[in-house]
Each structure stands twice: as C-alpha cells, then as structure tokens.
PDB file of C-alpha atoms in Angstrom:
ATOM      1  CA  UNK A   1     -52.284 224.260  -6.988  1.00 36.00           C
ATOM      2  CA  UNK A   2     -55.339 225.990  -8.302  1.00 32.00           C
ATOM      3  CA  UNK A   3     -54.191 227.266 -11.392  1.00 32.00           C
ATOM      4  CA  UNK A   4     -53.954 223.955 -12.692  1.00 29.00           C
ATOM      5  CA  UNK A   5     -56.769 221.991 -14.331  1.00 28.00           C
ATOM      6  CA  UNK A   6     -57.259 218.773 -14.432  1.00 29.00           C
ATOM      7  CA  UNK A   7     -58.541 217.563 -17.524  1.00 28.00           C
ATOM      8  CA  UNK A   8     -57.787 217.490 -21.355  1.00 28.00           C
ATOM      9  CA  UNK A   9     -58.216 221.139 -22.937  1.00 31.00           C
ATOM     10  CA  UNK A  10     -58.758 222.010 -26.458  1.00 35.00           C
ATOM     11  CA  UNK A  11     -58.662 225.651 -28.390  1.00 34.00           C
ATOM     12  CA  UNK A  12     -57.268 227.164 -31.344  1.00 34.00           C
ATOM     13  CA  UNK A  13     -54.895 230.379 -30.207  1.00 36.00           C
ATOM     14  CA  UNK A  14     -52.448 231.885 -32.728  1.00 34.00           C
ATOM     15  CA  UNK A  15     -48.840 231.933 -31.528  1.00 37.00           C
ATOM     16  CA  UNK A  16     -46.563 235.382 -30.648  1.00 36.00           C
ATOM     17  CA  UNK A  17     -43.767 236.183 -27.690  1.00 34.00           C
ATOM     18  CA  UNK A  18     -41.684 238.522 -26.450  1.00 33.00           C
ATOM     19  CA  UNK A  19     -37.758 237.978 -25.651  1.00 33.00           C
ATOM     20  CA  UNK A  20     -37.000 237.137 -21.508  1.00 34.00           C
ATOM     21  CA  UNK A  21     -33.768 236.780 -20.481  1.00 35.00           C
ATOM     22  CA  UNK A  22     -31.803 233.438 -20.231  1.00 37.00           C
ATOM     23  CA  UNK A  23     -30.784 232.185 -16.917  1.00 38.00           C
ATOM     24  CA  UNK A  24     -26.903 232.586 -16.151  1.00 39.00           C
ATOM     25  CA  UNK A  25     -26.720 229.009 -15.038  1.00 41.00           C
ATOM     26  CA  UNK A  26     -27.130 227.004 -18.398  1.00 44.00           C
ATOM     27  CA  UNK A  27     -24.949 225.262 -19.674  1.00 42.00           C
ATOM     28  CA  UNK A  28     -22.784 227.482 -22.021  1.00 41.00           C
ATOM     29  CA  UNK A  29     -23.982 226.922 -26.388  1.00 42.00           C
ATOM     30  CA  UNK A  30     -23.505 228.707 -29.444  1.00 45.00           C
ATOM     31  CA  UNK A  31     -26.782 230.882 -29.148  1.00 44.00           C
ATOM     32  CA  UNK A  32     -27.944 231.424 -32.516  1.00 47.00           C
ATOM     33  CA  UNK A  33     -29.727 235.615 -33.305  1.00 52.00           C
ATOM     34  CA  UNK A  34     -32.727 235.675 -32.529  1.00 57.00           C
ATOM     35  CA  UNK A  35     -35.454 236.313 -35.120  1.00 56.00           C
ATOM     36  CA  UNK A  36     -38.548 238.166 -34.058  1.00 55.00           C
ATOM     37  CA  UNK A  37     -41.506 236.611 -32.147  1.00 54.00           C
ATOM     38  CA  UNK A  38     -44.930 236.382 -34.139  1.00 48.00           C
ATOM     39  CA  UNK A  39     -47.480 238.808 -34.419  1.00 41.00           C
ATOM     40  CA  UNK A  40     -50.346 237.301 -31.880  1.00 33.00           C
ATOM     41  CA  UNK A  41     -53.408 237.352 -33.568  1.00 34.00           C
ATOM     42  CA  UNK A  42     -57.062 236.848 -31.718  1.00 33.00           C
ATOM     43  CA  UNK A  43     -57.453 233.638 -29.891  1.00 35.00           C
ATOM     44  CA  UNK A  44     -60.266 231.431 -32.001  1.00 36.00           C
ATOM     45  CA  UNK A  45     -61.716 228.480 -30.223  1.00 39.00           C
ATOM     46  CA  UNK A  46     -62.846 224.970 -32.069  1.00 37.00           C
ATOM     47  CA  UNK A  47     -64.211 221.804 -30.929  1.00 35.00           C
ATOM     48  CA  UNK A  48     -62.549 219.082 -30.042  1.00 34.00           C
ATOM     49  CA  UNK A  49     -62.999 215.798 -32.512  1.00 32.00           C
ATOM     50  CA  UNK A  50     -62.840 213.644 -29.072  1.00 31.00           C
ATOM     51  CA  UNK A  51     -64.046 213.921 -25.668  1.00 29.00           C
ATOM     52  CA  UNK A  52     -62.639 211.365 -23.273  1.00 27.00           C
ATOM     53  CA  UNK A  53     -65.343 208.782 -22.472  1.00 27.00           C
ATOM     54  CA  UNK A  54     -64.194 209.607 -18.353  1.00 24.00           C
ATOM     55  CA  UNK A  55     -64.906 212.958 -18.762  1.00 25.00           C
ATOM     56  CA  UNK A  56     -67.466 213.309 -21.348  1.00 27.00           C
ATOM     57  CA  UNK A  57     -69.440 214.578 -18.740  1.00 27.00           C
ATOM     58  CA  UNK A  58     -71.856 217.406 -17.447  1.00 28.00           C
ATOM     59  CA  UNK A  59     -71.397 220.266 -15.868  1.00 27.00           C
ATOM     60  CA  UNK A  60     -72.615 221.402 -12.307  1.00 28.00           C
ATOM     61  CA  UNK A  61     -73.880 224.408 -12.414  1.00 26.00           C
ATOM     62  CA  UNK A  62     -71.236 227.150 -10.934  1.00 26.00           C
ATOM     63  CA  UNK A  63     -67.981 225.312 -12.127  1.00 27.00           C
ATOM     64  CA  UNK A  64     -65.667 227.948 -13.704  1.00 31.00           C
ATOM     65  CA  UNK A  65     -65.983 228.316 -17.197  1.00 33.00           C
ATOM     66  CA  UNK A  66     -62.488 227.356 -17.966  1.00 39.00           C
ATOM     67  CA  UNK A  67     -63.024 223.551 -15.966  1.00 35.00           C
ATOM     68  CA  UNK A  68     -66.723 222.979 -17.700  1.00 32.00           C
ATOM     69  CA  UNK A  69     -64.445 223.168 -21.370  1.00 38.00           C
ATOM     70  CA  UNK A  70     -61.992 220.954 -19.775  1.00 41.00           C
ATOM     71  CA  UNK A  71     -64.965 217.842 -18.829  1.00 38.00           C
ATOM     72  CA  UNK A  72     -66.265 218.711 -22.201  1.00 36.00           C
ATOM     73  CA  UNK A  73     -62.403 217.505 -23.788  1.00 42.00           C
ATOM     74  CA  UNK A  74     -60.836 219.986 -25.367  1.00 61.00           C
ATOM     75  CA  UNK A  75     -56.764 220.881 -26.004  1.00 78.00           C
ATOM     76  CA  UNK A  76     -55.299 223.675 -26.287  1.00 85.00           C
ATOM     77  CA  UNK A  77     -53.434 224.655 -29.730  1.00 89.00           C
ATOM     78  CA  UNK A  78     -51.116 228.080 -30.573  1.00 90.00           C
ATOM     79  CA  UNK A  79     -50.149 228.279 -33.766  1.00 90.00           C
ATOM     80  CA  UNK A  80     -47.899 230.077 -35.562  1.00 89.00           C
ATOM     81  CA  UNK A  81     -49.556 233.144 -38.064  1.00 87.00           C
ATOM     82  CA  UNK A  82     -48.366 232.003 -40.983  1.00 89.00           C
ATOM     83  CA  UNK A  83     -48.212 228.465 -40.488  1.00 88.00           C
ATOM     84  CA  UNK A  84     -50.962 227.995 -43.340  1.00 88.00           C
ATOM     85  CA  UNK A  85     -48.212 229.368 -45.991  1.00 90.00           C
ATOM     86  CA  UNK A  86     -45.750 226.786 -44.647  1.00 93.00           C
ATOM     87  CA  UNK A  87     -44.875 222.697 -45.998  1.00 94.00           C
ATOM     88  CA  UNK A  88     -44.068 221.622 -43.160  1.00 94.00           C
ATOM     89  CA  UNK A  89     -44.085 222.971 -38.921  1.00 95.00           C
ATOM     90  CA  UNK A  90     -42.693 221.577 -36.069  1.00 97.00           C
ATOM     91  CA  UNK A  91     -44.603 221.377 -33.008  1.00 97.00           C
ATOM     92  CA  UNK A  92     -44.282 220.739 -29.098  1.00 98.00           C
ATOM     93  CA  UNK A  93     -46.555 219.260 -26.996  1.00 97.00           C
ATOM     94  CA  UNK A  94     -47.001 220.308 -23.806  1.00 96.00           C
ATOM     95  CA  UNK A  95     -48.343 218.152 -20.158  1.00 95.00           C
ATOM     96  CA  UNK A  96     -50.120 219.998 -17.407  1.00 93.00           C
ATOM     97  CA  UNK A  97     -50.356 222.978 -16.791  1.00 90.00           C
ATOM     98  CA  UNK A  98     -52.194 225.982 -16.391  1.00 88.00           C
ATOM     99  CA  UNK A  99     -53.089 227.125 -20.402  1.00 89.00           C
ATOM    100  CA  UNK A 100     -53.282 230.557 -19.085  1.00 88.00           C
ATOM    101  CA  UNK A 101     -49.963 230.719 -17.759  1.00 92.00           C
ATOM    102  CA  UNK A 102     -48.175 228.165 -20.904  1.00 92.00           C
ATOM    103  CA  UNK A 103     -50.218 230.091 -23.722  1.00 91.00           C
ATOM    104  CA  UNK A 104     -48.159 233.488 -21.657  1.00 92.00           C
ATOM    105  CA  UNK A 105     -44.818 231.084 -22.267  1.00 94.00           C
ATOM    106  CA  UNK A 106     -44.854 230.305 -25.300  1.00 93.00           C
ATOM    107  CA  UNK A 107     -45.758 233.755 -26.653  1.00 90.00           C
ATOM    108  CA  UNK A 108     -42.438 234.645 -23.867  1.00 92.00           C
ATOM    109  CA  UNK A 109     -41.041 232.269 -25.882  1.00 92.00           C
ATOM    110  CA  UNK A 110     -38.822 232.421 -30.029  1.00 90.00           C
ATOM    111  CA  UNK A 111     -40.086 228.838 -30.608  1.00 94.00           C
ATOM    112  CA  UNK A 112     -41.461 228.580 -34.170  1.00 93.00           C
ATOM    113  CA  UNK A 113     -43.596 226.114 -33.439  1.00 94.00           C
ATOM    114  CA  UNK A 114     -47.245 224.639 -33.157  1.00 94.00           C
ATOM    115  CA  UNK A 115     -48.109 223.583 -29.177  1.00 94.00           C
ATOM    116  CA  UNK A 116     -50.288 221.747 -28.482  1.00 93.00           C
ATOM    117  CA  UNK A 117     -51.381 221.954 -24.198  1.00 93.00           C
ATOM    118  CA  UNK A 118     -53.040 219.021 -22.843  1.00 93.00           C
ATOM    119  CA  UNK A 119     -54.473 218.661 -19.096  1.00 91.00           C
ATOM    120  CA  UNK A 120     -55.383 215.313 -17.978  1.00 89.00           C
ATOM    121  CA  UNK A 121     -55.207 215.175 -13.801  1.00 84.00           C
ATOM    122  CA  UNK A 122     -53.400 216.407 -10.805  1.00 81.00           C
ATOM    123  CA  UNK A 123     -50.774 213.660 -10.896  1.00 87.00           C
ATOM    124  CA  UNK A 124     -49.017 211.767 -13.397  1.00 92.00           C
ATOM    125  CA  UNK A 125     -51.608 208.773 -12.838  1.00 90.00           C
ATOM    126  CA  UNK A 126     -54.205 210.537 -16.166  1.00 90.00           C
ATOM    127  CA  UNK A 127     -50.996 211.082 -18.258  1.00 92.00           C
ATOM    128  CA  UNK A 128     -50.065 207.201 -18.251  1.00 93.00           C
ATOM    129  CA  UNK A 129     -53.047 205.660 -18.264  1.00 92.00           C
ATOM    130  CA  UNK A 130     -53.874 207.528 -21.657  1.00 93.00           C
ATOM    131  CA  UNK A 131     -50.763 205.991 -23.046  1.00 95.00           C
ATOM    132  CA  UNK A 132     -50.318 203.107 -21.518  1.00 94.00           C
ATOM    133  CA  UNK A 133     -52.366 201.228 -24.558  1.00 93.00           C
ATOM    134  CA  UNK A 134     -49.650 200.535 -27.061  1.00 95.00           C
ATOM    135  CA  UNK A 135     -50.547 202.609 -30.034  1.00 96.00           C
ATOM    136  CA  UNK A 136     -52.466 205.427 -28.277  1.00 96.00           C
ATOM    137  CA  UNK A 137     -49.116 208.207 -29.338  1.00 97.00           C
ATOM    138  CA  UNK A 138     -49.779 207.270 -32.644  1.00 97.00           C
ATOM    139  CA  UNK A 139     -53.525 208.002 -32.512  1.00 96.00           C
ATOM    140  CA  UNK A 140     -52.761 210.101 -30.312  1.00 95.00           C
ATOM    141  CA  UNK A 141     -51.074 212.269 -33.397  1.00 96.00           C
ATOM    142  CA  UNK A 142     -53.112 211.421 -35.928  1.00 95.00           C
ATOM    143  CA  UNK A 143     -55.607 213.739 -33.994  1.00 93.00           C
ATOM    144  CA  UNK A 144     -53.127 216.409 -33.959  1.00 93.00           C
ATOM    145  CA  UNK A 145     -52.024 216.293 -37.994  1.00 94.00           C
ATOM    146  CA  UNK A 146     -55.964 215.949 -38.744  1.00 93.00           C
ATOM    147  CA  UNK A 147     -56.229 219.228 -36.732  1.00 91.00           C
ATOM    148  CA  UNK A 148     -53.501 220.894 -38.253  1.00 91.00           C
ATOM    149  CA  UNK A 149     -54.673 219.544 -41.732  1.00 92.00           C
ATOM    150  CA  UNK A 150     -57.936 221.981 -41.138  1.00 90.00           C
ATOM    151  CA  UNK A 151     -55.871 224.900 -39.980  1.00 89.00           C
ATOM    152  CA  UNK A 152     -52.432 224.631 -40.895  1.00 91.00           C
ATOM    153  CA  UNK A 153     -53.744 223.335 -44.526  1.00 92.00           C
ATOM    154  CA  UNK A 154     -50.751 222.265 -46.694  1.00 91.00           C
ATOM    155  CA  UNK A 155     -48.419 222.201 -43.143  1.00 94.00           C
ATOM    156  CA  UNK A 156     -46.630 219.046 -42.682  1.00 95.00           C
ATOM    157  CA  UNK A 157     -45.430 218.026 -38.434  1.00 96.00           C
ATOM    158  CA  UNK A 158     -42.078 218.179 -38.905  1.00 97.00           C
ATOM    159  CA  UNK A 159     -39.822 217.853 -35.812  1.00 98.00           C
ATOM    160  CA  UNK A 160     -41.721 217.170 -32.481  1.00 99.00           C
ATOM    161  CA  UNK A 161     -41.370 217.783 -28.935  1.00 99.00           C
ATOM    162  CA  UNK A 162     -42.531 216.596 -25.520  1.00 99.00           C
ATOM    163  CA  UNK A 163     -42.931 218.809 -22.956  1.00 98.00           C
ATOM    164  CA  UNK A 164     -44.256 218.300 -19.671  1.00 97.00           C
ATOM    165  CA  UNK A 165     -44.320 219.938 -15.874  1.00 96.00           C
ATOM    166  CA  UNK A 166     -44.937 217.904 -12.910  1.00 95.00           C
ATOM    167  CA  UNK A 167     -47.121 215.089 -12.721  1.00 94.00           C
ATOM    168  CA  UNK A 168     -47.154 215.353 -16.968  1.00 94.00           C
ATOM    169  CA  UNK A 169     -44.048 213.590 -17.231  1.00 95.00           C
ATOM    170  CA  UNK A 170     -45.916 210.195 -16.447  1.00 96.00           C
ATOM    171  CA  UNK A 171     -47.529 211.362 -20.482  1.00 96.00           C
ATOM    172  CA  UNK A 172     -43.992 210.996 -21.080  1.00 97.00           C
ATOM    173  CA  UNK A 173     -43.213 207.819 -19.132  1.00 97.00           C
ATOM    174  CA  UNK A 174     -46.064 205.887 -20.995  1.00 97.00           C
ATOM    175  CA  UNK A 175     -45.021 207.181 -24.605  1.00 98.00           C
ATOM    176  CA  UNK A 176     -41.030 206.329 -24.611  1.00 98.00           C
ATOM    177  CA  UNK A 177     -42.427 203.244 -22.999  1.00 97.00           C
ATOM    178  CA  UNK A 178     -43.098 201.989 -26.629  1.00 97.00           C
ATOM    179  CA  UNK A 179     -39.839 202.100 -27.982  1.00 95.00           C
ATOM    180  CA  UNK A 180     -40.718 202.845 -31.205  1.00 96.00           C
ATOM    181  CA  UNK A 181     -41.548 206.197 -30.041  1.00 98.00           C
ATOM    182  CA  UNK A 182     -38.869 207.531 -29.558  1.00 97.00           C
ATOM    183  CA  UNK A 183     -37.937 207.952 -33.242  1.00 97.00           C
ATOM    184  CA  UNK A 184     -40.957 209.641 -33.966  1.00 98.00           C
ATOM    185  CA  UNK A 185     -39.367 212.515 -30.959  1.00 99.00           C
ATOM    186  CA  UNK A 186     -36.673 215.090 -31.235  1.00 99.00           C
ATOM    187  CA  UNK A 187     -37.172 216.085 -27.082  1.00 99.00           C
ATOM    188  CA  UNK A 188     -37.799 215.934 -24.183  1.00 99.00           C
ATOM    189  CA  UNK A 189     -38.526 218.394 -21.216  1.00 99.00           C
ATOM    190  CA  UNK A 190     -38.871 217.951 -17.832  1.00 99.00           C
ATOM    191  CA  UNK A 191     -40.143 220.758 -15.362  1.00 98.00           C
ATOM    192  CA  UNK A 192     -40.562 219.296 -11.918  1.00 97.00           C
ATOM    193  CA  UNK A 193     -41.452 216.545 -12.734  1.00 96.00           C
ATOM    194  CA  UNK A 194     -40.083 212.757 -12.870  1.00 96.00           C
ATOM    195  CA  UNK A 195     -39.942 210.691  -9.832  1.00 94.00           C
ATOM    196  CA  UNK A 196     -39.590 207.414  -9.496  1.00 94.00           C
ATOM    197  CA  UNK A 197     -40.170 203.699  -6.866  1.00 92.00           C
ATOM    198  CA  UNK A 198     -36.794 203.555  -4.482  1.00 89.00           C
ATOM    199  CA  UNK A 199     -34.832 200.486  -4.462  1.00 90.00           C
ATOM    200  CA  UNK A 200     -33.952 201.327  -0.498  1.00 90.00           C
ATOM    201  CA  UNK A 201     -36.074 203.399   0.989  1.00 88.00           C
ATOM    202  CA  UNK A 202     -33.335 203.860   4.020  1.00 90.00           C
ATOM    203  CA  UNK A 203     -30.520 204.311   0.652  1.00 92.00           C
ATOM    204  CA  UNK A 204     -32.744 206.379  -1.099  1.00 94.00           C
ATOM    205  CA  UNK A 205     -31.454 204.509  -4.357  1.00 92.00           C
ATOM    206  CA  UNK A 206     -33.265 204.891  -7.320  1.00 94.00           C
ATOM    207  CA  UNK A 207     -35.026 201.566  -8.323  1.00 92.00           C
ATOM    208  CA  UNK A 208     -33.517 201.595 -12.384  1.00 93.00           C
ATOM    209  CA  UNK A 209     -36.660 199.744 -13.756  1.00 92.00           C
ATOM    210  CA  UNK A 210     -38.556 203.183 -13.725  1.00 91.00           C
ATOM    211  CA  UNK A 211     -36.415 204.808 -15.789  1.00 97.00           C
ATOM    212  CA  UNK A 212     -36.106 202.211 -18.628  1.00 97.00           C
ATOM    213  CA  UNK A 213     -37.374 204.419 -20.921  1.00 98.00           C
ATOM    214  CA  UNK A 214     -36.232 207.809 -19.946  1.00 98.00           C
ATOM    215  CA  UNK A 215     -32.419 206.166 -19.388  1.00 98.00           C
ATOM    216  CA  UNK A 216     -32.742 204.829 -23.049  1.00 98.00           C
ATOM    217  CA  UNK A 217     -33.975 208.576 -24.517  1.00 99.00           C
ATOM    218  CA  UNK A 218     -30.930 209.981 -21.852  1.00 99.00           C
ATOM    219  CA  UNK A 219     -28.487 207.587 -23.903  1.00 99.00           C
ATOM    220  CA  UNK A 220     -29.524 209.453 -27.585  1.00 99.00           C
ATOM    221  CA  UNK A 221     -29.514 212.640 -25.862  1.00 99.00           C
ATOM    222  CA  UNK A 222     -25.930 212.321 -24.342  1.00 99.00           C
ATOM    223  CA  UNK A 223     -25.007 210.691 -28.249  1.00 98.00           C
ATOM    224  CA  UNK A 224     -26.445 214.303 -29.310  1.00 98.00           C
ATOM    225  CA  UNK A 225     -29.371 212.880 -31.524  1.00 98.00           C
ATOM    226  CA  UNK A 226     -31.560 214.221 -29.551  1.00 99.00           C
ATOM    227  CA  UNK A 227     -32.353 216.399 -27.041  1.00 99.00           C
ATOM    228  CA  UNK A 228     -32.974 215.793 -22.953  1.00 99.00           C
ATOM    229  CA  UNK A 229     -33.419 219.344 -21.085  1.00 99.00           C
ATOM    230  CA  UNK A 230     -34.593 218.170 -17.166  1.00 99.00           C
ATOM    231  CA  UNK A 231     -35.046 221.181 -14.847  1.00 99.00           C
ATOM    232  CA  UNK A 232     -36.215 220.574 -11.481  1.00 98.00           C
ATOM    233  CA  UNK A 233     -36.388 222.382  -7.014  1.00 98.00           C
ATOM    234  CA  UNK A 234     -34.705 220.149  -4.227  1.00 97.00           C
ATOM    235  CA  UNK A 235     -37.916 218.856  -2.375  1.00 96.00           C
ATOM    236  CA  UNK A 236     -37.611 215.547  -1.054  1.00 95.00           C
ATOM    237  CA  UNK A 237     -41.019 213.482  -1.105  1.00 93.00           C
ATOM    238  CA  UNK A 238     -41.703 210.411   1.155  1.00 90.00           C
ATOM    239  CA  UNK A 239     -41.929 207.237  -0.269  1.00 90.00           C
ATOM    240  CA  UNK A 240     -40.763 207.889  -3.502  1.00 93.00           C
ATOM    241  CA  UNK A 241     -37.441 209.535  -5.631  1.00 95.00           C
ATOM    242  CA  UNK A 242     -37.093 213.123  -6.056  1.00 96.00           C
ATOM    243  CA  UNK A 243     -36.693 215.100  -9.031  1.00 97.00           C
ATOM    244  CA  UNK A 244     -32.878 216.044  -8.368  1.00 98.00           C
ATOM    245  CA  UNK A 245     -32.292 211.913  -7.468  1.00 97.00           C
ATOM    246  CA  UNK A 246     -33.548 211.165 -10.489  1.00 98.00           C
ATOM    247  CA  UNK A 247     -32.203 213.855 -12.808  1.00 98.00           C
ATOM    248  CA  UNK A 248     -29.228 212.419 -10.502  1.00 98.00           C
ATOM    249  CA  UNK A 249     -29.662 208.546 -12.138  1.00 98.00           C
ATOM    250  CA  UNK A 250     -29.735 209.714 -16.019  1.00 98.00           C
ATOM    251  CA  UNK A 251     -27.146 211.834 -15.743  1.00 98.00           C
ATOM    252  CA  UNK A 252     -24.094 209.554 -14.294  1.00 98.00           C
ATOM    253  CA  UNK A 253     -25.903 207.054 -16.346  1.00 98.00           C
ATOM    254  CA  UNK A 254     -24.239 209.233 -19.416  1.00 98.00           C
ATOM    255  CA  UNK A 255     -21.531 209.409 -17.665  1.00 98.00           C
ATOM    256  CA  UNK A 256     -21.752 212.665 -17.002  1.00 98.00           C
ATOM    257  CA  UNK A 257     -21.516 214.746 -13.292  1.00 95.00           C
ATOM    258  CA  UNK A 258     -23.320 217.617 -11.316  1.00 96.00           C
ATOM    259  CA  UNK A 259     -21.500 221.389 -10.511  1.00 97.00           C
ATOM    260  CA  UNK A 260     -22.301 223.559  -8.320  1.00 98.00           C
ATOM    261  CA  UNK A 261     -23.459 226.248  -9.625  1.00 98.00           C
ATOM    262  CA  UNK A 262     -24.164 229.727  -7.785  1.00 98.00           C
ATOM    263  CA  UNK A 263     -27.411 231.540  -9.726  1.00 98.00           C
ATOM    264  CA  UNK A 264     -29.762 233.733  -9.390  1.00 97.00           C
ATOM    265  CA  UNK A 265     -32.706 233.153 -11.531  1.00 96.00           C
ATOM    266  CA  UNK A 266     -34.733 233.158 -13.810  1.00 97.00           C
ATOM    267  CA  UNK A 267     -37.186 234.248 -11.121  1.00 96.00           C
ATOM    268  CA  UNK A 268     -36.740 235.688  -8.032  1.00 96.00           C
ATOM    269  CA  UNK A 269     -37.606 233.591  -5.795  1.00 96.00           C
ATOM    270  CA  UNK A 270     -35.793 230.972  -7.559  1.00 98.00           C
ATOM    271  CA  UNK A 271     -31.705 229.798  -7.130  1.00 98.00           C
ATOM    272  CA  UNK A 272     -29.495 227.642  -9.330  1.00 98.00           C
ATOM    273  CA  UNK A 273     -26.693 225.457  -7.078  1.00 98.00           C
ATOM    274  CA  UNK A 274     -26.213 223.425  -9.280  1.00 98.00           C
ATOM    275  CA  UNK A 275     -26.381 222.170 -12.971  1.00 98.00           C
ATOM    276  CA  UNK A 276     -24.714 218.527 -15.844  1.00 98.00           C
ATOM    277  CA  UNK A 277     -24.249 218.053 -19.572  1.00 98.00           C
ATOM    278  CA  UNK A 278     -23.080 215.785 -21.832  1.00 98.00           C
ATOM    279  CA  UNK A 279     -23.823 216.281 -25.186  1.00 98.00           C
ATOM    280  CA  UNK A 280     -27.509 217.396 -25.875  1.00 99.00           C
ATOM    281  CA  UNK A 281     -27.929 215.537 -22.308  1.00 99.00           C
ATOM    282  CA  UNK A 282     -28.997 218.727 -18.900  1.00 99.00           C
ATOM    283  CA  UNK A 283     -29.834 219.089 -15.485  1.00 99.00           C
ATOM    284  CA  UNK A 284     -30.571 222.161 -13.592  1.00 99.00           C
ATOM    285  CA  UNK A 285     -31.279 221.909  -9.861  1.00 98.00           C
ATOM    286  CA  UNK A 286     -32.837 224.799  -7.645  1.00 99.00           C
ATOM    287  CA  UNK A 287     -33.060 225.124  -4.517  1.00 98.00           C
ATOM    288  CA  UNK A 288     -36.519 225.413  -2.714  1.00 97.00           C
ATOM    289  CA  UNK A 289     -38.503 222.290  -1.280  1.00 95.00           C
ATOM    290  CA  UNK A 290     -41.675 223.686  -1.121  1.00 94.00           C
ATOM    291  CA  UNK A 291     -45.358 224.489  -3.035  1.00 94.00           C
ATOM    292  CA  UNK A 292     -44.300 227.747  -4.158  1.00 95.00           C
ATOM    293  CA  UNK A 293     -40.748 226.714  -5.741  1.00 95.00           C
ATOM    294  CA  UNK A 294     -42.450 223.713  -7.990  1.00 95.00           C
ATOM    295  CA  UNK A 295     -45.211 226.204  -8.556  1.00 95.00           C
ATOM    296  CA  UNK A 296     -42.018 228.286  -9.886  1.00 96.00           C
ATOM    297  CA  UNK A 297     -40.890 225.583 -11.840  1.00 97.00           C
ATOM    298  CA  UNK A 298     -44.498 226.075 -13.876  1.00 96.00           C
ATOM    299  CA  UNK A 299     -43.896 229.924 -14.397  1.00 96.00           C
ATOM    300  CA  UNK A 300     -39.890 229.501 -15.352  1.00 97.00           C
ATOM    301  CA  UNK A 301     -40.417 226.441 -18.139  1.00 98.00           C
ATOM    302  CA  UNK A 302     -39.818 229.227 -20.747  1.00 98.00           C
ATOM    303  CA  UNK A 303     -36.199 230.066 -19.001  1.00 98.00           C
ATOM    304  CA  UNK A 304     -35.775 226.714 -17.851  1.00 98.00           C
ATOM    305  CA  UNK A 305     -35.775 224.817 -20.938  1.00 99.00           C
ATOM    306  CA  UNK A 306     -37.779 226.184 -24.030  1.00 98.00           C
ATOM    307  CA  UNK A 307     -35.161 227.819 -24.359  1.00 97.00           C
ATOM    308  CA  UNK A 308     -32.639 225.192 -25.522  1.00 98.00           C
ATOM    309  CA  UNK A 309     -35.429 223.843 -27.145  1.00 98.00           C
ATOM    310  CA  UNK A 310     -35.680 227.704 -29.659  1.00 97.00           C
ATOM    311  CA  UNK A 311     -31.437 226.741 -30.017  1.00 96.00           C
ATOM    312  CA  UNK A 312     -31.402 222.758 -30.782  1.00 98.00           C
ATOM    313  CA  UNK A 313     -34.434 224.092 -33.579  1.00 97.00           C
ATOM    314  CA  UNK A 314     -32.717 226.832 -34.909  1.00 93.00           C
ATOM    315  CA  UNK A 315     -29.786 225.247 -36.426  1.00 71.00           C
TER     316      UNK A 315
END
C-alpha cells in the first residue's frame, strides 16, 4: 500500500465536496435534504506546533516531498470556508490513510465539519503508542483547539467523531481505553480495521478483553446515544481475529445479528454481502479477501461511513 504515509502530516486546506451515491446496502434511515457542498478554496499550508519526537529527524536526499513533510510532524486540516464566522464547529479526526485520498473523500462528503487527517505509521502499533499515556488524547485535542483558534477564530469545537482505516483503529482503541474520553466523542467510524487476539485459535473465538473499550461504545450506540459504524472486507488474517469476527462480536454483544445482503458497490469491485444494526450501531460486510479489497474500503469511506455521520449530524 504505497499510497499510505507512515507519519503525522499537518497542513490546512479549505473543505468542499460533491454529492456521491449512497450504497443501497446501508441500513435504512431517514435522510434529510442535503445542503449544498461548501465552496473550495486553494490549500494553505501551516507549520505544526510540535513534531513527534520519534519522527523529528532529518530526511535523506531523494525522499518524496510528502514523506519529508510527514517526518517533520505535520497534520492535514480541512476547514469549512466560513469557519471563522461560526461560534462552533464539528470536528472529524481520521487516523491512517493517504492524505490525497482522504482529502478527496472529505471533499466528496457533505459533512459540514473540520477534518483532521493523521498518519503515524503502517500498522496499529504506532497509533496505540501515541495515545497510551493517560491524558494524551485530551492533550491532543488541546492542540487541535489551539489550531482552530488560529484558523477559525471564535469557533469552538462542538461534536467530535473519530474515524480510521486499517491500522488506524489502534488510536481509537487507546482513546476508548480511557473511559473519561467516551463523553468527548459522538461517533466512531471504523473502515476495515478492528482486530483482536483470539481466545481459541482453532475455533477463532474472539478474546473479549481486547474489545472491551469498543464494546462499551457499542452499548451506547445501541441505545442511540452515540454512532458506531463499521464497514469491513472478508479478509481472514492468521493468528488474530478478522474485522468480520470482531464486528460480529460487537453486534452480538448488543443482541443484534447479521442478515444477508446482496448489493453491488459503492465501488465497482465491492459487493455487500451482510449487514446488521441495532440503534446507531451498524455493520456493513463486504466480500473480498485481498489487498485490493482492503484498499477499496479507504476509497469508499465516504459512501460506507461518512454518509452515516452526515445523517446523524444533520439532525
């Protein structure tokens, strides 16, 4: 997956979008009229307030420009054009995914929010490590608030969503381990990325301990207090639970079951084969068991997950 940066990137871009077709396999919900997408303005780059210690290194000659910027410790901010005229603004923090691809996804969505795209590495480990110390997420949010004060003067952070693809779920896991963080987050969106240890490698029974933080959030979502949306492929990794198995576990922990589905899309190579929901806890299961299928979920994140957040925040 050579299009995935393995570092923290920071820039400022103004957010816009175009309407996308919603996949027919999404759980049925009332969809309010969509407001016109914000107008795009040219990107404006800003320096990060601080680099990650283990990434604050000089770069070798010949390295790609985006990788070099990543090693300086940068994030990518996407800001609504009129954010400086608002009293508050919603924020989506996305962990893991090519900034170019994620920028396109946010522009294609009708989310009227600030988006923050964060890359820390290729696997879940760096994302877990960054938030393993108590209070680290609150400090991380304080940095975002400082940047908002600079670029959206007068606008305070309102609702918050955590989004991730692939190994980026490690950040969501560590953030949710600290239970006091639950009250700060309105939505969790996981795109083909939630793995756990197995209690029994022969039966592939999921080990509950590793999913406990997500199970707490799933319980809140099942009651409609939060949104917890997952979309996954059918990849079965050796040695640990698959995204299918972990999503099934969380559904069943709230008394819900999957049902069969048969819908093509949202990408030509994607086929929805199952879905399940209870309250605002939703799962979309797609076929595909290779790298291409895994990457499809990054490219389709607007259709599979962002549309669900858009509906929630439109109310």
